[in-house]
Every structure is written in structure tokens, then in C-alpha cells.
C-alpha positions as MATLAB code, in Angstrom:
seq = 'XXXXXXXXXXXXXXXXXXXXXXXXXXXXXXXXXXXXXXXXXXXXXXXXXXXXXXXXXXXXXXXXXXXXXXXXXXXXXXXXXXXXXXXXXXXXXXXXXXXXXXXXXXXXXXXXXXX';
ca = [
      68.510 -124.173  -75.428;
      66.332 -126.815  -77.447;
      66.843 -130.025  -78.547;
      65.970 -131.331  -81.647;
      63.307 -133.443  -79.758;
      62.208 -130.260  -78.653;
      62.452 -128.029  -81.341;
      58.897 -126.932  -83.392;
      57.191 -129.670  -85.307;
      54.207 -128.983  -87.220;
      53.940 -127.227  -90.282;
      55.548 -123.965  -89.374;
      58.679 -126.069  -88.836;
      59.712 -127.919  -92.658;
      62.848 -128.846  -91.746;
      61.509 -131.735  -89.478;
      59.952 -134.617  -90.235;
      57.374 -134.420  -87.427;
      57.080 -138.675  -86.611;
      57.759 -141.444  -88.804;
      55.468 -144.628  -87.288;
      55.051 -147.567  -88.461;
      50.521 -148.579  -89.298;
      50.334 -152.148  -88.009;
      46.657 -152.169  -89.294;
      47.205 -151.035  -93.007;
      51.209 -151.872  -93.310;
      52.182 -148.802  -94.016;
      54.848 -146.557  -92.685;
      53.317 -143.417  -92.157;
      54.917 -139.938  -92.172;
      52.995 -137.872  -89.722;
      52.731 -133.963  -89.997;
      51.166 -131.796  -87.202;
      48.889 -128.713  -87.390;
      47.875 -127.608  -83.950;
      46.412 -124.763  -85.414;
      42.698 -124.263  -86.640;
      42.657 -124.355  -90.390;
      42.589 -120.640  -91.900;
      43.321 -118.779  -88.841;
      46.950 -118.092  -90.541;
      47.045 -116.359  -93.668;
      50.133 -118.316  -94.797;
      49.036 -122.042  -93.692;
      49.081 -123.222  -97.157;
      51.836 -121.446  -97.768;
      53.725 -123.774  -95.235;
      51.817 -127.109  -95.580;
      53.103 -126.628  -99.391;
      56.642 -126.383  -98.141;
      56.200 -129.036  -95.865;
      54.501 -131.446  -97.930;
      57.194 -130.798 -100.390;
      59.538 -131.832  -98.429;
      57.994 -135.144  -97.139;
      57.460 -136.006 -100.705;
      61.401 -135.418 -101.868;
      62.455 -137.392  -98.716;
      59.721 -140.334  -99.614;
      60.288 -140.168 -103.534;
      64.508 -139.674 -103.306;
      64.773 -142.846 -101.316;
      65.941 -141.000  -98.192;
      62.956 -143.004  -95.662;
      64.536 -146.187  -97.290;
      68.168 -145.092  -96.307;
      67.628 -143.802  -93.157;
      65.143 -146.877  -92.155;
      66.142 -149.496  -94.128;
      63.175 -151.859  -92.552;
      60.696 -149.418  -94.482;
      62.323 -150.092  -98.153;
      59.772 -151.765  -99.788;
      57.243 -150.687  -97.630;
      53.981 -148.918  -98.740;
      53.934 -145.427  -97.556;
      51.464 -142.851  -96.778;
      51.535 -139.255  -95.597;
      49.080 -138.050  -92.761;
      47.644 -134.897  -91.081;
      46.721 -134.622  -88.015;
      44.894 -131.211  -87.535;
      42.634 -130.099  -84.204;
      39.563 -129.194  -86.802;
      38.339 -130.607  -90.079;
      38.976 -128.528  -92.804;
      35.845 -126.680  -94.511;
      37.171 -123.754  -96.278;
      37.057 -124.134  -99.970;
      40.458 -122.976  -99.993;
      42.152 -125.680  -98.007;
      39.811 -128.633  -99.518;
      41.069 -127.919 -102.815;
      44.782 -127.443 -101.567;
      44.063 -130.893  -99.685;
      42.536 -132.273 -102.625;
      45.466 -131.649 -104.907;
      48.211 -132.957 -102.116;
      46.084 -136.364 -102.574;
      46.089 -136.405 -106.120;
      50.000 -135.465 -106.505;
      50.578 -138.099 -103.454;
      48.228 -141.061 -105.745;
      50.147 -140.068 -108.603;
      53.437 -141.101 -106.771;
      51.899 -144.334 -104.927;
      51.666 -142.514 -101.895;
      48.768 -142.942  -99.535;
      47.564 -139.741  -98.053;
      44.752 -139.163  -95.499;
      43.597 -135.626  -93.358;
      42.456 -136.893  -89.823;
      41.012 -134.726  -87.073;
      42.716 -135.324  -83.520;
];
């Protein structure tokens, strides 16, 4: 049987919130989401990261990171991927490319870095 530190994380798993960590260098807090997987070797990726990224932004934007860590309240925040390959697809860039714009629009910082 699995425990929740042990169940999925990553994008094929929405339900978790993969690490929260605080980013003594910028002062954000930064909500981390994992993709182990190369980018477009699943035909529903997007699909997922969409879901995902959906709901990292409903937990950031209906005050439920405040609630839950109080000490991040008024703290700027910024969503990050952290993928095994850069993406180069024209299909992901412009997914990625919209996830930044939506996350600007909100005040959220949002960055794509290869592990």
C-alpha cells in the first residue's frame, strides 16, 4: 500500500501538489510540478499539464497556499516545471506560452526548467 509521500507526483497525478519550496534567491514560494517524461512522447501530456496547472492556479488564486502555509500569505509566488528535456515542439511552446501569459495575468511567476 502507498503513502501519500509515495503516491505519483508529476503531471499524470493532479490531485497532488508535487513540492511547495520556499526560493531564498528570488523570495518566492514556488509550487513545483514534475514531468519525468520527454515532452510529446504521450499523446495526452497537455491534456494533463492543463489539468494540473489548473489546479495549482485555483489552489494559488483561492487563497488555499495562504491557509495551509500561513508564512507564504503575502508572499510572491511562482509556478515551476521541472521536465528531463526542453520543450521544442510547436505544440507544447505555445501551450507553455499561454500557461505564462494566464500565470502574468494573475501575478504569478512561471518558469519551464530542464533538470
Amino acid at each position: 500500500m502507498e503513502s501519500t509521500s509515495e503516491m505519483q507526483r508529476g503531471v499524470e497525478n493532479p490531485d497532488i501538489i508535487d513540492l511547495i519550496t520556499p526560493d531564498p534567491t528570488s523570495g518566492e514560494v514556488v509550487l513545483l510540478i514534475i514531468e519525468e517524461r520527454p515532452w510529446g512522447s504521450d499523446k495526452n501530456q497537455l491534456v494533463q499539464f492543463d489539468e494540473k496547472l489548473n489546479r495549482y492556479l485555483a489552489y494559488i488564486l483561492d487563497g488555499f497556499l495562504g491557509r495551509q502555509y500561513p508564512q507564504y500569505e503575502n508572499t510572491p509566488v511562482r509556478i515551476q516545471i521541472d521536465c528531463v528535456d526542453e520543450p521544442t515542439d510547436e505544440r507544447s511552446l505555445r501551450f507553455l506560452e499561454g500557461v505564462g501569459m494566464v500565470c502574468e495575468q494573475n501575478g504569478i511567476g512561471f518558469r519551464v526548467r530542464t533538470v
